[in-house]
Amino acid sequence: MYEGLCLGIESTADDFGVGIVSFDGEILANVNDVYIPERGGIHPREASRHHANVAGKVIAEAFKRAGVKPKEISIIAFSQGPGLGPCLRVGATVARALASYLNKPLVGVNHCLAHIEIGRMINRVRDPVTLYVSGGNTIVSAFEAGRYRVFGETLDIAIGNCLDVFAREAGLRSEPGKPLGAVIEELASRGRRLVPLPYTVKGMDLSFSGLLTAAVNLLREGKYPLEDLCFSLQEIAFSMLTEVTERALAHTEKREVLLTGGVAANKRLQEMLRVMAEEHDARFSVVPKEYATDNGVMIAWAGILCYKYGLTTSIERSFVKLKWRLDDVEVPWFEG
Ligand code: AMP
Ligand code: MG
C-alpha cells in the first residue's frame, strides 16, 4: 500500500500529460499526448481543443498503467501556470472536476518549479544551478533565500521556439518522437563552417530574436548549406546559454549544474555545459528526456511537495496564472 498517491496534469502548451506518483517518489505512470500542428507554430485554441479531446483517454491510460483505481488517488495536482491560457484552462478544468468528484485536495503547481523539482528527485541533485530550456521558457535559476531565484532569462523568445521557427522556415517537419529541435540537431552534426550570427547576452539575460532573424535571412539568401546554418545557430545560441549559466554558477558557488526542458535532449548543449561545469568542479546532470520535456509526473511530484507543506489550492483560487513567475513561489521544503 502507498502512503499516498498524486495524479498530476500538465497542459501548459502542446503537451497534455498525466503522471501518477506515490508520496515517496515512486513513478507509477507517465502518459503524454502531444499536439502537432498541421502547419505553423502552436495555435493555443487548437492545442486546447486537442487537450480536451485526449484528456479522458490519457487519464484512463495512466490509471491502467499505474494499476490503481481513481478512488486510491489522494491528491490532484495541475499546472496552474505559466503557459498558454486556453491550454492551461483545460488542465485546470479537468483537475477541478476530478478533485470535486473524488473529493480530494487540489494543488496548483508552478510549471517551472516542477521542472526543477523532478530533476532534483530523479537525478539526485541537491542544490543546483538549473538551466531550463524549452519551447516556451529559457531560465537560469538557483535557490537562494527561500525561493528559486531567476538569475537570467530570455528577454524575448525561448530558445526552443527560436530553433522551431528556424526549422519551419527551412521547411523541416517534426514527427512524433522527433521534434524540430532534434531535426536541427541532426543537420547541425553535419555542419562544418561557423557562419557569423549575432550573439546577444545583456547583463545576465538573453535575446534570441535577432539571432533568429539573422539566421532566417541567411537561409533565404541561400548562400550557405542548411547544415552550416543549423550548426552555427546551435553554436551561438548554446554558447550564450552556457555563458549565463557559468556566471550564475560562479556567483552562487553552487556545486551542481542541472539541465532540463525539451531542449535538454540536445547532445551539443549537454557537451558545452558539461565542459563548463567540469571547469568549475561542479557535477553536471541532465534530466532524462521523458521527465525533461513537459510531463504530468513532474506536476504530480511538485504537487506532493506542496501538499506536504499544506500548500493546497481551493477551487476558488484555482484560476490559471498565465505569467506566474518561478521566483514568486515559496519553496519551504528545500534543504540544500
Ligand atoms: P518542451 O517545451 O519542454 O515540451 O520542449 C519542446 C521543445 O524542445 C521544442 O522547442 C523542441 O524543438 C525542443 N527540442 C526537443 N528535442 C530537441 C533537441 N534534440 N535539440 C534541441 N531542441 C530540442
Ligand atoms: Mg511541450
XYZ file of C-alpha atoms and ligand atoms in Angstrom:
360
model
C 0.000 0.000 0.000
C 1.071 3.543 -0.698
C 1.202 6.275 1.904
C -0.457 8.444 -0.727
C -0.750 8.923 -4.483
C -0.866 12.093 -6.549
C -2.264 12.433 -10.055
C -0.626 15.354 -11.878
C -1.909 17.061 -15.008
C 0.321 19.045 -17.380
C -1.241 21.222 -20.092
C 0.744 24.464 -20.394
C 1.412 24.253 -24.132
C 1.428 21.476 -26.743
C 1.593 18.521 -24.353
C -1.283 17.010 -22.420
C 0.351 14.781 -19.817
C -0.810 12.803 -16.814
C 1.503 11.333 -14.188
C 0.759 9.217 -11.141
C 3.412 9.336 -8.397
C 3.499 7.970 -4.849
C 4.269 10.260 -1.900
C 7.709 8.647 -1.537
C 8.566 9.323 -5.188
C 7.732 6.100 -6.991
C 6.570 6.843 -10.542
C 3.610 4.631 -11.471
C 2.538 6.200 -14.758
C 3.673 8.841 -17.237
C 1.345 9.252 -20.210
C 1.604 12.050 -22.734
C -0.196 13.104 -25.899
C 1.418 15.888 -27.901
C -0.432 18.206 -30.265
C 1.366 18.542 -33.583
C 0.112 21.477 -35.663
C -0.596 20.718 -39.332
C 1.415 23.806 -40.177
C 2.991 26.717 -38.295
C 3.527 27.024 -34.548
C 1.285 26.088 -31.638
C -2.139 27.680 -32.036
C -3.386 27.974 -28.426
C -7.055 27.400 -29.257
C -6.341 24.367 -31.416
C -3.913 22.938 -28.868
C -6.559 23.345 -26.151
C -9.087 21.527 -28.340
C -6.589 18.712 -28.710
C -6.146 18.557 -24.920
C -9.896 18.442 -24.321
C -10.212 15.643 -26.875
C -7.460 13.435 -25.459
C -7.849 14.173 -21.722
C -10.208 11.273 -20.963
C -8.112 8.803 -22.906
C -4.803 9.923 -21.338
C -6.214 9.773 -17.786
C -7.698 6.300 -18.363
C -4.377 5.088 -19.763
C -2.485 6.489 -16.754
C -4.764 4.625 -14.326
C -4.358 1.460 -16.365
C -0.546 1.651 -16.420
C -0.367 2.532 -12.729
C -2.726 -0.316 -11.857
C -4.665 1.890 -9.428
C -8.286 2.971 -9.210
C -9.381 6.631 -9.138
C -10.517 6.351 -5.528
C -6.979 5.353 -4.481
C -5.665 8.798 -5.516
C -5.027 11.094 -2.521
C -4.491 14.463 -4.254
C -4.878 16.043 -7.693
C -2.178 18.435 -8.943
C -2.233 20.551 -12.088
C -0.019 23.038 -13.918
C -1.511 26.388 -12.915
C 0.949 28.467 -14.970
C 2.867 29.938 -16.670
C 1.620 28.931 -20.114
C -0.970 29.414 -22.833
C -4.359 30.409 -21.414
C -6.673 28.082 -23.347
C -4.353 25.101 -22.773
C -3.937 25.798 -19.054
C -7.721 26.092 -18.665
C -8.332 22.590 -19.986
C -5.915 21.080 -17.458
C -7.356 23.180 -14.635
C -10.931 22.235 -15.539
C -10.123 18.539 -15.670
C -8.244 18.791 -12.350
C -11.125 20.626 -10.644
C -13.620 18.068 -11.926
C -11.513 15.145 -10.693
C -10.824 16.743 -7.300
C -14.508 17.586 -6.770
C -15.775 14.206 -7.932
C -13.251 12.236 -5.875
C -13.492 14.725 -3.007
C -9.684 15.133 -2.811
C -7.440 18.167 -2.269
C -6.380 20.162 -5.314
C -2.852 21.585 -5.722
C -1.996 24.203 -8.342
C 1.671 23.862 -9.291
C 4.102 26.294 -10.907
C 5.261 24.593 -14.113
C 8.869 25.901 -13.952
C 9.254 24.815 -10.336
C 8.027 21.332 -11.300
C 10.782 21.081 -13.922
C 13.419 21.793 -11.270
C 11.945 19.538 -8.584
C 11.580 16.478 -10.799
C 15.216 16.928 -11.855
C 16.360 17.169 -8.241
C 14.455 13.999 -7.429
C 15.350 11.846 -10.454
C 18.984 12.949 -10.799
C 19.590 13.023 -7.034
C 20.760 16.613 -7.192
C 20.668 18.757 -4.034
C 21.195 22.394 -4.771
C 21.913 23.095 -8.437
C 22.136 25.968 -10.824
C 19.401 24.896 -13.247
C 19.249 25.728 -16.930
C 15.648 25.182 -18.031
C 15.299 25.385 -21.802
C 12.100 24.549 -23.625
C 9.650 25.670 -26.293
C 8.278 28.419 -24.058
C 10.915 29.083 -21.390
C 14.609 29.895 -21.026
C 15.570 30.336 -17.383
C 18.777 30.113 -15.353
C 17.875 29.710 -11.699
C 19.181 28.646 -8.314
C 17.820 28.503 -4.792
C 18.551 31.484 -2.583
C 16.694 32.791 0.496
C 13.576 30.652 0.300
C 12.944 30.657 -3.436
C 14.273 29.611 -6.809
C 15.700 32.935 -7.933
C 15.876 33.765 -11.628
C 19.481 34.708 -12.409
C 18.977 35.033 -16.136
C 16.174 34.593 -18.623
C 15.212 35.370 -22.181
C 14.093 38.896 -22.945
C 12.088 37.800 -25.973
C 11.573 34.288 -27.367
C 12.554 30.963 -25.802
C 15.466 29.000 -27.257
C 13.188 26.083 -28.260
C 10.904 28.482 -30.081
C 13.913 30.016 -31.855
C 15.015 26.578 -33.120
C 11.454 25.584 -34.085
C 10.754 28.759 -36.072
C 14.048 28.444 -37.916
C 13.278 24.803 -38.710
C 9.853 25.660 -40.091
C 11.337 28.464 -42.195
C 13.700 25.855 -43.633
C 10.737 23.620 -44.465
C 11.636 20.934 -41.938
C 8.925 18.751 -40.394
C 8.619 17.221 -36.956
C 7.288 13.738 -36.276
C 6.155 12.033 -33.085
C 9.347 11.277 -31.201
C 11.359 13.682 -33.347
C 10.668 17.332 -32.536
C 12.009 20.110 -34.743
C 14.918 20.788 -32.384
C 16.072 17.210 -32.889
C 15.840 17.626 -36.672
C 18.076 20.731 -36.411
C 20.489 18.834 -34.172
C 20.862 16.088 -36.760
C 21.557 18.573 -39.562
C 23.927 20.563 -37.318
C 26.017 17.450 -36.709
C 26.898 17.530 -40.407
C 27.654 21.277 -40.443
C 31.293 22.373 -40.645
C 31.516 26.110 -41.056
C 30.705 28.658 -38.354
C 28.720 31.400 -40.080
C 28.768 34.761 -38.231
C 25.491 35.367 -36.354
C 24.595 37.847 -33.574
C 25.467 36.773 -30.029
C 23.247 38.676 -27.582
C 23.717 38.497 -23.823
C 22.550 41.588 -21.923
C 23.730 41.506 -18.333
C 22.523 38.080 -17.258
C 19.658 37.952 -19.754
C 19.473 36.544 -23.245
C 17.868 37.574 -26.501
C 17.259 35.153 -29.372
C 15.059 37.149 -31.745
C 17.930 38.961 -33.504
C 19.793 35.683 -33.874
C 16.683 34.063 -35.376
C 16.082 36.907 -37.824
C 19.716 36.884 -38.965
C 19.694 33.096 -39.416
C 16.420 33.201 -41.378
C 17.802 35.984 -43.605
C 20.901 33.918 -44.387
C 18.676 30.926 -45.091
C 16.671 32.923 -47.627
C 19.848 34.223 -49.293
C 20.711 30.593 -49.937
C 24.474 31.232 -49.745
C 25.191 28.650 -47.058
C 24.294 24.966 -46.773
C 21.446 24.358 -44.313
C 23.747 22.102 -42.268
C 26.163 25.012 -41.678
C 23.332 27.328 -40.662
C 21.926 24.764 -38.192
C 25.407 24.203 -36.798
C 26.039 27.943 -36.397
C 22.630 28.640 -34.883
C 23.262 25.953 -32.268
C 26.837 27.049 -31.556
C 25.867 30.675 -30.982
C 22.648 30.066 -29.036
C 24.144 27.350 -26.830
C 27.269 29.432 -26.110
C 25.005 32.225 -24.882
C 23.166 29.789 -22.601
C 26.429 28.344 -21.320
C 27.868 31.784 -20.600
C 24.924 32.856 -18.448
C 24.785 29.511 -16.648
C 28.515 29.756 -15.934
C 28.169 33.224 -14.475
C 25.302 32.102 -12.246
C 27.439 29.179 -11.106
C 30.433 31.411 -10.334
C 28.226 33.885 -8.473
C 26.315 31.356 -6.359
C 29.256 28.968 -5.846
C 26.913 26.003 -6.176
C 28.460 22.611 -6.863
C 25.871 21.203 -9.267
C 24.505 22.098 -12.694
C 21.175 20.678 -13.818
C 19.917 20.810 -17.414
C 16.213 20.346 -18.088
C 13.362 21.176 -20.510
C 12.741 19.805 -24.001
C 15.943 21.330 -25.434
C 17.980 19.454 -22.777
C 17.851 16.458 -25.139
C 20.401 18.212 -27.344
C 23.818 16.497 -27.167
C 25.780 19.557 -28.201
C 24.206 21.697 -25.485
C 24.883 18.932 -22.967
C 28.525 18.797 -24.040
C 29.073 22.554 -23.689
C 27.553 22.609 -20.219
C 29.431 19.505 -19.102
C 32.784 21.030 -20.071
C 31.873 24.295 -18.330
C 30.705 22.515 -15.154
C 33.874 20.404 -15.019
C 35.995 23.536 -15.153
C 34.204 24.702 -12.005
C 34.408 21.301 -10.277
C 30.640 21.130 -10.397
C 28.659 17.960 -11.030
C 26.670 18.112 -14.241
C 23.446 16.201 -14.847
C 20.762 16.070 -17.491
C 17.187 15.157 -16.688
C 16.136 12.082 -18.741
C 14.058 13.046 -21.769
C 10.695 11.709 -20.577
C 10.904 13.887 -17.440
C 12.700 16.872 -19.003
C 10.099 17.629 -21.620
C 6.660 18.667 -20.349
C 5.058 15.787 -18.437
C 2.479 15.026 -15.758
C 4.928 13.252 -13.450
C 6.768 16.463 -12.573
C 3.451 18.144 -11.771
C 2.450 15.236 -9.537
C 5.797 15.308 -7.706
C 5.738 19.088 -7.178
C 2.118 18.706 -6.040
C 3.221 16.214 -3.396
C 5.919 18.586 -2.106
C 3.401 21.442 -1.861
C 0.766 19.244 -0.236
C 3.177 18.029 2.444
C 3.690 21.684 3.400
C -0.034 22.452 3.464
C 0.038 24.353 0.178
C -3.248 23.252 -1.363
C -5.424 25.293 -3.721
C -9.115 25.904 -3.148
C -11.413 25.692 -6.178
C -11.989 29.464 -5.870
C -8.255 30.114 -6.119
C -7.571 27.577 -8.849
C -7.750 30.087 -11.734
C -4.851 29.786 -14.146
C -1.920 32.226 -13.977
C -0.565 32.801 -17.464
C 2.540 34.728 -16.350
C 3.177 33.096 -12.961
C 6.866 33.585 -12.213
C 9.127 30.960 -10.712
C 10.525 33.456 -8.197
C 7.014 34.226 -6.897
C 6.797 30.768 -5.353
C 7.966 29.946 -1.847
C 9.839 26.666 -1.522
C 9.545 25.671 2.161
C 10.637 22.062 1.591
C 14.077 22.967 0.231
C 17.084 21.583 2.089
C 20.308 22.242 0.192
P 9.000 21.364 -24.071
O 8.591 22.802 -24.309
O 9.712 21.150 -22.798
O 7.862 20.395 -24.303
O 10.084 21.028 -25.191
C 9.841 21.208 -26.569
C 10.999 21.945 -27.208
O 12.197 21.164 -27.127
C 10.749 22.223 -28.676
O 11.140 23.546 -28.949
C 11.676 21.232 -29.366
O 12.094 21.606 -30.667
C 12.838 21.187 -28.404
N 13.705 20.015 -28.569
C 13.367 18.719 -28.458
N 14.434 17.917 -28.737
C 15.468 18.739 -29.024
C 16.831 18.536 -29.389
N 17.363 17.315 -29.530
N 17.598 19.625 -29.607
C 17.085 20.868 -29.460
N 15.818 21.117 -29.135
C 15.011 20.075 -28.912
Mg 5.857 20.808 -24.993
